[in-house]
PDB file of C-alpha atoms in Angstrom:
ATOM      1  CA  GLY U 736     -27.245   4.599 -17.964  1.00  0.00           C
ATOM      2  CA  ALA U 737     -29.924   5.257 -15.397  1.00  0.00           C
ATOM      3  CA  VAL U 738     -31.563   8.672 -15.510  1.00  0.00           C
ATOM      4  CA  VAL U 739     -32.626  10.775 -12.561  1.00  0.00           C
ATOM      5  CA  SER U 740     -34.689  13.859 -13.183  1.00  0.00           C
ATOM      6  CA  GLN U 741     -34.980  16.683 -10.701  1.00  0.00           C
ATOM      7  CA  HIS U 742     -37.540  19.474 -10.825  1.00  0.00           C
ATOM      8  CA  PRO U 743     -37.545  22.424 -10.669  1.00  0.00           C
ATOM      9  CA  SER U 744     -34.060  23.409 -11.761  1.00  0.00           C
ATOM     10  CA  TRP U 745     -34.450  26.920 -10.429  1.00  0.00           C
ATOM     11  CA  VAL U 746     -36.885  28.279  -7.875  1.00  0.00           C
ATOM     12  CA  ILE U 747     -37.185  31.670  -6.260  1.00  0.00           C
ATOM     13  CA  CYS U 748     -39.541  32.097  -3.343  1.00  0.00           C
ATOM     14  CA  LYS U 749     -40.418  34.551  -0.634  1.00  0.00           C
ATOM     15  CA  SER U 750     -39.271  34.048   2.918  1.00  0.00           C
ATOM     16  CA  GLY U 751     -41.780  32.025   4.906  1.00  0.00           C
ATOM     17  CA  THR U 752     -43.132  29.998   2.015  1.00  0.00           C
ATOM     18  CA  SER U 753     -42.564  26.301   1.380  1.00  0.00           C
ATOM     19  CA  VAL U 754     -40.907  24.815  -1.666  1.00  0.00           C
ATOM     20  CA  LYS U 755     -41.122  21.257  -2.964  1.00  0.00           C
ATOM     21  CA  ILE U 756     -38.413  19.668  -5.053  1.00  0.00           C
ATOM     22  CA  GLU U 757     -39.066  16.414  -6.884  1.00  0.00           C
ATOM     23  CA  CYS U 758     -36.594  13.703  -7.736  1.00  0.00           C
ATOM     24  CA  ARG U 759     -37.626  10.973 -10.146  1.00  0.00           C
ATOM     25  CA  SER U 760     -35.827   7.923 -11.418  1.00  0.00           C
ATOM     26  CA  LEU U 761     -37.017   7.667 -15.000  1.00  0.00           C
ATOM     27  CA  ASP U 762     -35.927   4.234 -16.141  1.00  0.00           C
ATOM     28  CA  PHE U 763     -35.231   2.268 -12.993  1.00  0.00           C
ATOM     29  CA  GLN U 764     -36.587   1.685  -9.526  1.00  0.00           C
ATOM     30  CA  ALA U 765     -34.562   3.458  -6.889  1.00  0.00           C
ATOM     31  CA  THR U 766     -34.621   1.670  -3.586  1.00  0.00           C
ATOM     32  CA  THR U 767     -32.590   4.389  -1.965  1.00  0.00           C
ATOM     33  CA  MET U 768     -32.389   8.094  -2.689  1.00  0.00           C
ATOM     34  CA  PHE U 769     -30.072  10.627  -1.176  1.00  0.00           C
ATOM     35  CA  TRP U 770     -30.554  14.357  -0.772  1.00  0.00           C
ATOM     36  CA  TYR U 771     -27.536  16.629  -0.742  1.00  0.00           C
ATOM     37  CA  ARG U 772     -27.009  20.298  -0.203  1.00  0.00           C
ATOM     38  CA  GLN U 773     -24.131  22.073  -1.860  1.00  0.00           C
ATOM     39  CA  PHE U 774     -22.813  25.500  -0.949  1.00  0.00           C
ATOM     40  CA  PRO U 775     -20.820  27.491  -3.499  1.00  0.00           C
ATOM     41  CA  LYS U 776     -17.386  26.054  -4.176  1.00  0.00           C
ATOM     42  CA  GLN U 777     -17.912  23.296  -1.639  1.00  0.00           C
ATOM     43  CA  SER U 778     -18.518  19.587  -1.625  1.00  0.00           C
ATOM     44  CA  LEU U 779     -21.829  17.848  -1.247  1.00  0.00           C
ATOM     45  CA  MET U 780     -23.298  17.685   2.218  1.00  0.00           C
ATOM     46  CA  LEU U 781     -25.522  14.677   2.761  1.00  0.00           C
ATOM     47  CA  MET U 782     -28.799  15.771   4.278  1.00  0.00           C
ATOM     48  CA  ALA U 783     -30.753  12.539   4.431  1.00  0.00           C
ATOM     49  CA  THR U 784     -31.176   9.059   3.062  1.00  0.00           C
ATOM     50  CA  SER U 785     -34.613   7.949   2.064  1.00  0.00           C
ATOM     51  CA  ASN U 786     -35.832   4.446   1.398  1.00  0.00           C
ATOM     52  CA  GLU U 787     -39.107   3.770  -0.326  1.00  0.00           C
ATOM     53  CA  GLY U 788     -41.945   3.341   2.106  1.00  0.00           C
ATOM     54  CA  SER U 789     -40.041   4.264   5.221  1.00  0.00           C
ATOM     55  CA  LYS U 790     -39.036   7.385   7.067  1.00  0.00           C
ATOM     56  CA  ALA U 791     -35.958   9.210   5.926  1.00  0.00           C
ATOM     57  CA  THR U 792     -32.771   9.007   7.933  1.00  0.00           C
ATOM     58  CA  TYR U 793     -31.436  12.482   8.549  1.00  0.00           C
ATOM     59  CA  GLU U 794     -27.823  13.405   9.090  1.00  0.00           C
ATOM     60  CA  GLN U 795     -26.811  15.080  12.290  1.00  0.00           C
ATOM     61  CA  GLY U 796     -27.623  18.758  12.296  1.00  0.00           C
ATOM     62  CA  VAL U 797     -30.309  18.562   9.611  1.00  0.00           C
ATOM     63  CA  GLU U 798     -33.716  19.601  10.852  1.00  0.00           C
ATOM     64  CA  LYS U 799     -36.247  16.986   9.835  1.00  0.00           C
ATOM     65  CA  ASP U 800     -39.164  19.353  10.405  1.00  0.00           C
ATOM     66  CA  LYS U 801     -37.508  21.905   8.183  1.00  0.00           C
ATOM     67  CA  PHE U 802     -36.580  19.577   5.368  1.00  0.00           C
ATOM     68  CA  LEU U 803     -39.416  17.132   4.843  1.00  0.00           C
ATOM     69  CA  ILE U 804     -38.547  14.116   2.727  1.00  0.00           C
ATOM     70  CA  ASN U 805     -41.073  11.740   1.281  1.00  0.00           C
ATOM     71  CA  HIS U 806     -40.237   8.632  -0.707  1.00  0.00           C
ATOM     72  CA  ALA U 807     -43.688   7.375  -1.578  1.00  0.00           C
ATOM     73  CA  SER U 808     -42.733   5.206  -4.521  1.00  0.00           C
ATOM     74  CA  LEU U 809     -39.698   3.515  -6.024  1.00  0.00           C
ATOM     75  CA  THR U 810     -39.404   6.263  -8.613  1.00  0.00           C
ATOM     76  CA  LEU U 811     -40.171   9.438  -6.680  1.00  0.00           C
ATOM     77  CA  SER U 812     -38.751  11.230  -3.693  1.00  0.00           C
ATOM     78  CA  THR U 813     -39.594  14.782  -2.688  1.00  0.00           C
ATOM     79  CA  LEU U 814     -37.840  17.330  -0.535  1.00  0.00           C
ATOM     80  CA  THR U 815     -39.960  20.109   0.915  1.00  0.00           C
ATOM     81  CA  VAL U 816     -38.216  23.088   2.437  1.00  0.00           C
ATOM     82  CA  THR U 817     -40.747  24.425   4.889  1.00  0.00           C
ATOM     83  CA  SER U 818     -40.978  28.056   5.921  1.00  0.00           C
ATOM     84  CA  ALA U 819     -37.942  28.863   3.844  1.00  0.00           C
ATOM     85  CA  HIS U 820     -35.535  31.586   4.898  1.00  0.00           C
ATOM     86  CA  PRO U 821     -32.671  33.218   3.007  1.00  0.00           C
ATOM     87  CA  GLU U 822     -30.144  30.957   4.741  1.00  0.00           C
ATOM     88  CA  ASP U 823     -31.857  27.989   3.082  1.00  0.00           C
ATOM     89  CA  SER U 824     -30.785  29.319  -0.294  1.00  0.00           C
ATOM     90  CA  SER U 825     -28.556  26.676  -1.800  1.00  0.00           C
ATOM     91  CA  PHE U 826     -28.123  24.083  -4.509  1.00  0.00           C
ATOM     92  CA  TYR U 827     -29.973  20.886  -3.663  1.00  0.00           C
ATOM     93  CA  ILE U 828     -29.101  17.659  -5.443  1.00  0.00           C
ATOM     94  CA  CYS U 829     -30.765  14.289  -5.277  1.00  0.00           C
ATOM     95  CA  SER U 830     -29.253  10.974  -6.225  1.00  0.00           C
ATOM     96  CA  ALA U 831     -30.452   7.426  -6.444  1.00  0.00           C
ATOM     97  CA  THR U 832     -28.918   4.031  -6.226  1.00  0.00           C
ATOM     98  CA  LEU U 833     -30.280   0.807  -7.618  1.00  0.00           C
ATOM     99  CA  SER U 834     -29.841  -1.446  -4.639  1.00  0.00           C
ATOM    100  CA  ARG U 835     -27.375  -2.417  -1.965  1.00  0.00           C
ATOM    101  CA  ALA U 836     -26.358  -5.383  -4.016  1.00  0.00           C
ATOM    102  CA  ASN U 837     -24.702  -3.279  -6.659  1.00  0.00           C
ATOM    103  CA  THR U 838     -21.481  -1.360  -6.491  1.00  0.00           C
ATOM    104  CA  GLY U 839     -23.006   1.742  -5.004  1.00  0.00           C
ATOM    105  CA  GLU U 840     -22.850   3.918  -8.081  1.00  0.00           C
ATOM    106  CA  LEU U 841     -25.038   6.957  -7.698  1.00  0.00           C
ATOM    107  CA  PHE U 842     -27.138   8.531 -10.390  1.00  0.00           C
ATOM    108  CA  PHE U 843     -27.606  12.241  -9.845  1.00  0.00           C
ATOM    109  CA  GLY U 844     -30.370  14.633 -10.683  1.00  0.00           C
ATOM    110  CA  GLU U 845     -29.575  17.910 -12.364  1.00  0.00           C
ATOM    111  CA  GLY U 846     -29.859  19.843  -9.127  1.00  0.00           C
ATOM    112  CA  SER U 847     -32.246  22.546  -7.951  1.00  0.00           C
ATOM    113  CA  ARG U 848     -31.088  26.079  -7.236  1.00  0.00           C
ATOM    114  CA  LEU U 849     -33.218  27.565  -4.449  1.00  0.00           C
ATOM    115  CA  THR U 850     -33.137  31.301  -3.799  1.00  0.00           C
ATOM    116  CA  VAL U 851     -35.152  32.608  -0.880  1.00  0.00           C
ATOM    117  CA  LEU U 852     -35.787  36.334  -0.922  1.00  0.00           C
TER     118      LEU U 852
ATOM    119  CA  ALA S 133     -14.816   4.563   8.864  1.00  0.00           C
ATOM    120  CA  GLN S 134     -14.178   5.814   5.369  1.00  0.00           C
ATOM    121  CA  SER S 135     -12.827   9.118   4.198  1.00  0.00           C
ATOM    122  CA  VAL S 136     -11.499  10.801   1.101  1.00  0.00           C
ATOM    123  CA  THR S 137      -8.874  13.478   0.715  1.00  0.00           C
ATOM    124  CA  GLN S 138      -8.501  15.454  -2.477  1.00  0.00           C
ATOM    125  CA  LEU S 139      -5.231  17.340  -2.528  1.00  0.00           C
ATOM    126  CA  GLY S 140      -5.537  20.775  -4.059  1.00  0.00           C
ATOM    127  CA  SER S 141      -8.818  22.629  -4.277  1.00  0.00           C
ATOM    128  CA  HIS S 142      -7.734  24.044  -7.655  1.00  0.00           C
ATOM    129  CA  VAL S 143      -5.618  22.585 -10.429  1.00  0.00           C
ATOM    130  CA  SER S 144      -4.669  24.746 -13.376  1.00  0.00           C
ATOM    131  CA  VAL S 145      -3.318  23.317 -16.636  1.00  0.00           C
ATOM    132  CA  SER S 146      -2.805  24.473 -20.173  1.00  0.00           C
ATOM    133  CA  GLU S 147      -4.864  23.020 -22.976  1.00  0.00           C
ATOM    134  CA  GLY S 148      -3.118  19.886 -24.207  1.00  0.00           C
ATOM    135  CA  ALA S 149      -1.244  19.312 -20.964  1.00  0.00           C
ATOM    136  CA  LEU S 150      -1.515  16.325 -18.658  1.00  0.00           C
ATOM    137  CA  VAL S 151      -4.275  16.436 -16.076  1.00  0.00           C
ATOM    138  CA  LEU S 152      -3.613  14.895 -12.664  1.00  0.00           C
ATOM    139  CA  LEU S 153      -6.167  15.160  -9.876  1.00  0.00           C
ATOM    140  CA  ARG S 154      -5.226  13.492  -6.628  1.00  0.00           C
ATOM    141  CA  CYS S 155      -7.398  11.402  -4.363  1.00  0.00           C
ATOM    142  CA  ASN S 156      -6.402   9.419  -1.307  1.00  0.00           C
ATOM    143  CA  TYR S 157      -8.823   7.320   0.635  1.00  0.00           C
ATOM    144  CA  SER S 158      -9.086   5.729   4.016  1.00  0.00           C
ATOM    145  CA  SER S 159     -11.040   2.554   4.465  1.00  0.00           C
ATOM    146  CA  SER S 160     -10.714  -0.414   6.768  1.00  0.00           C
ATOM    147  CA  VAL S 161     -12.087  -2.798   4.157  1.00  0.00           C
ATOM    148  CA  PRO S 162     -11.770  -2.993   0.365  1.00  0.00           C
ATOM    149  CA  PRO S 163     -13.361   0.130  -1.027  1.00  0.00           C
ATOM    150  CA  TYR S 164     -15.325   1.051  -4.074  1.00  0.00           C
ATOM    151  CA  LEU S 165     -13.975   4.278  -5.516  1.00  0.00           C
ATOM    152  CA  PHE S 166     -15.546   6.774  -7.866  1.00  0.00           C
ATOM    153  CA  TRP S 167     -14.744   9.957  -9.719  1.00  0.00           C
ATOM    154  CA  TYR S 168     -17.578  12.302 -10.563  1.00  0.00           C
ATOM    155  CA  VAL S 169     -17.559  15.512 -12.608  1.00  0.00           C
ATOM    156  CA  GLN S 170     -19.819  18.487 -12.014  1.00  0.00           C
ATOM    157  CA  TYR S 171     -20.351  21.292 -14.510  1.00  0.00           C
ATOM    158  CA  PRO S 172     -21.726  24.624 -13.266  1.00  0.00           C
ATOM    159  CA  ASN S 173     -25.291  24.464 -12.007  1.00  0.00           C
ATOM    160  CA  GLN S 174     -25.614  20.782 -12.787  1.00  0.00           C
ATOM    161  CA  GLY S 175     -25.680  17.537 -10.917  1.00  0.00           C
ATOM    162  CA  LEU S 176     -22.804  15.077 -10.854  1.00  0.00           C
ATOM    163  CA  GLN S 177     -21.922  12.695 -13.634  1.00  0.00           C
ATOM    164  CA  LEU S 178     -19.948   9.503 -13.143  1.00  0.00           C
ATOM    165  CA  LEU S 179     -16.558   9.529 -14.863  1.00  0.00           C
ATOM    166  CA  LEU S 180     -15.344   6.122 -13.752  1.00  0.00           C
ATOM    167  CA  LYS S 181     -15.431   3.649 -10.905  1.00  0.00           C
ATOM    168  CA  TYR S 182     -13.242   1.012  -9.296  1.00  0.00           C
ATOM    169  CA  THR S 183     -15.007  -2.009  -7.876  1.00  0.00           C
ATOM    170  CA  SER S 184     -12.211  -4.508  -7.205  1.00  0.00           C
ATOM    171  CA  ALA S 185     -11.674  -5.576 -10.794  1.00  0.00           C
ATOM    172  CA  ALA S 186      -8.854  -4.111 -12.896  1.00  0.00           C
ATOM    173  CA  THR S 187      -6.779  -1.572 -11.004  1.00  0.00           C
ATOM    174  CA  LEU S 188      -6.489   0.715 -14.024  1.00  0.00           C
ATOM    175  CA  VAL S 189      -9.924   2.021 -14.803  1.00  0.00           C
ATOM    176  CA  LYS S 190     -10.849   3.851 -17.970  1.00  0.00           C
ATOM    177  CA  GLY S 191     -13.752   6.253 -17.968  1.00  0.00           C
ATOM    178  CA  ILE S 192     -15.526   8.670 -20.220  1.00  0.00           C
ATOM    179  CA  ASN S 193     -13.988  11.671 -21.972  1.00  0.00           C
ATOM    180  CA  GLY S 194     -10.514  10.120 -21.998  1.00  0.00           C
ATOM    181  CA  PHE S 195     -10.078  10.025 -18.226  1.00  0.00           C
ATOM    182  CA  GLU S 196      -8.593   7.125 -16.339  1.00  0.00           C
ATOM    183  CA  ALA S 197      -7.616   6.347 -12.778  1.00  0.00           C
ATOM    184  CA  GLU S 198      -5.400   3.790 -11.136  1.00  0.00           C
ATOM    185  CA  PHE S 199      -6.185   2.119  -7.841  1.00  0.00           C
ATOM    186  CA  LYS S 200      -3.035   1.731  -5.761  1.00  0.00           C
ATOM    187  CA  LYS S 201      -3.724  -0.112  -2.560  1.00  0.00           C
ATOM    188  CA  SER S 202      -0.220   0.376  -1.186  1.00  0.00           C
ATOM    189  CA  GLU S 203      -0.588   4.131  -1.543  1.00  0.00           C
ATOM    190  CA  THR S 204      -4.328   4.219  -0.764  1.00  0.00           C
ATOM    191  CA  SER S 205      -4.703   6.389  -3.816  1.00  0.00           C
ATOM    192  CA  PHE S 206      -7.030   6.683  -6.782  1.00  0.00           C
ATOM    193  CA  HIS S 207      -5.648   9.579  -8.812  1.00  0.00           C
ATOM    194  CA  LEU S 208      -7.471  10.760 -11.917  1.00  0.00           C
ATOM    195  CA  THR S 209      -5.513  11.476 -15.078  1.00  0.00           C
ATOM    196  CA  LYS S 210      -6.026  12.542 -18.651  1.00  0.00           C
ATOM    197  CA  PRO S 211      -3.153  12.781 -21.141  1.00  0.00           C
ATOM    198  CA  SER S 212      -4.301  15.959 -22.855  1.00  0.00           C
ATOM    199  CA  ALA S 213      -6.629  18.544 -21.353  1.00  0.00           C
ATOM    200  CA  HIS S 214      -9.406  20.149 -23.359  1.00  0.00           C
ATOM    201  CA  MET S 215     -11.129  23.403 -22.572  1.00  0.00           C
ATOM    202  CA  SER S 216     -14.333  21.442 -22.070  1.00  0.00           C
ATOM    203  CA  ASP S 217     -12.736  19.553 -19.169  1.00  0.00           C
ATOM    204  CA  ALA S 218     -12.942  22.637 -16.970  1.00  0.00           C
ATOM    205  CA  ALA S 219     -15.264  21.595 -14.140  1.00  0.00           C
ATOM    206  CA  GLU S 220     -15.388  20.454 -10.546  1.00  0.00           C
ATOM    207  CA  TYR S 221     -14.230  16.906  -9.873  1.00  0.00           C
ATOM    208  CA  PHE S 222     -15.192  14.834  -6.859  1.00  0.00           C
ATOM    209  CA  CYS S 223     -13.654  11.627  -5.604  1.00  0.00           C
ATOM    210  CA  ALA S 224     -15.922   9.359  -3.563  1.00  0.00           C
ATOM    211  CA  VAL S 225     -15.517   6.155  -1.591  1.00  0.00           C
ATOM    212  CA  ILE S 226     -17.941   3.490  -0.503  1.00  0.00           C
ATOM    213  CA  THR S 227     -16.986   0.732   1.868  1.00  0.00           C
ATOM    214  CA  SER S 228     -18.036  -2.591   0.442  1.00  0.00           C
ATOM    215  CA  GLY S 229     -20.304  -4.484   2.776  1.00  0.00           C
ATOM    216  CA  GLY S 230     -21.132  -1.320   4.636  1.00  0.00           C
ATOM    217  CA  SER S 231     -23.960   1.150   4.410  1.00  0.00           C
ATOM    218  CA  TYR S 232     -23.278   1.995   0.749  1.00  0.00           C
ATOM    219  CA  ILE S 233     -23.523   5.657   1.610  1.00  0.00           C
ATOM    220  CA  PRO S 234     -20.702   7.384  -0.261  1.00  0.00           C
ATOM    221  CA  THR S 235     -18.273   9.812   1.267  1.00  0.00           C
ATOM    222  CA  PHE S 236     -17.218  12.609  -1.054  1.00  0.00           C
ATOM    223  CA  GLY S 237     -14.003  14.549  -1.153  1.00  0.00           C
ATOM    224  CA  ARG S 238     -14.122  18.328  -1.011  1.00  0.00           C
ATOM    225  CA  GLY S 239     -13.697  18.578  -4.752  1.00  0.00           C
ATOM    226  CA  THR S 240     -11.022  19.879  -7.086  1.00  0.00           C
ATOM    227  CA  SER S 241     -11.715  22.635  -9.544  1.00  0.00           C
ATOM    228  CA  LEU S 242      -9.921  22.018 -12.845  1.00  0.00           C
ATOM    229  CA  ILE S 243      -9.029  25.170 -14.748  1.00  0.00           C
ATOM    230  CA  VAL S 244      -7.869  24.835 -18.330  1.00  0.00           C
ATOM    231  CA  HIS S 245      -6.015  27.712 -19.956  1.00  0.00           C
ATOM    232  CA  PRO S 246      -5.918  28.203 -23.726  1.00  0.00           C
TER     233      PRO S 246
END
């Protein structure tokens, strides 16, 4: 199956700093990537949808200036948490889909645990 | 609009017992349905999917699910639980011909007792 790699798996940073999380599709070209945030014992909350070469579409309530998403190529999307604060601590997961023509199956990264001190 | 309801945030079974995780969906058009499993501190892994072919879908690790249009359900089952099945399970729906953005259920935590 298709493989999505997410890096880093764990990151601890000081309040006020910025953190970048990378999401790569290793063996396929991902036309669309999704970024989710997951709180403990809860479901996935869709943050934004990114398509290669265009601006990300953010879900209501997600600050686009806070969570910068770049999808510069068909195999790489990045999420940058700017000026991180403790309330941004969470588990962030990316996923990718092959194209709209398929059945919509998502391929997930391993997730990134962000802890802001 | 599409939505998914997973009944029961926790399901507890004994090792060797039947596993039944419930999922009901709402969709105005034929849906695509998925079950994903998440182990602690990991991403999600696809267990199985329904995409308008056979209504009984077999997935990995001995899991299967049956699409029942009349009941708008897609319950996940496994005849005999293993300790390694303990995880979080998510049902998801995509509306065919729509945005292809999936809607996830709130998840069901499967607990397996020795």
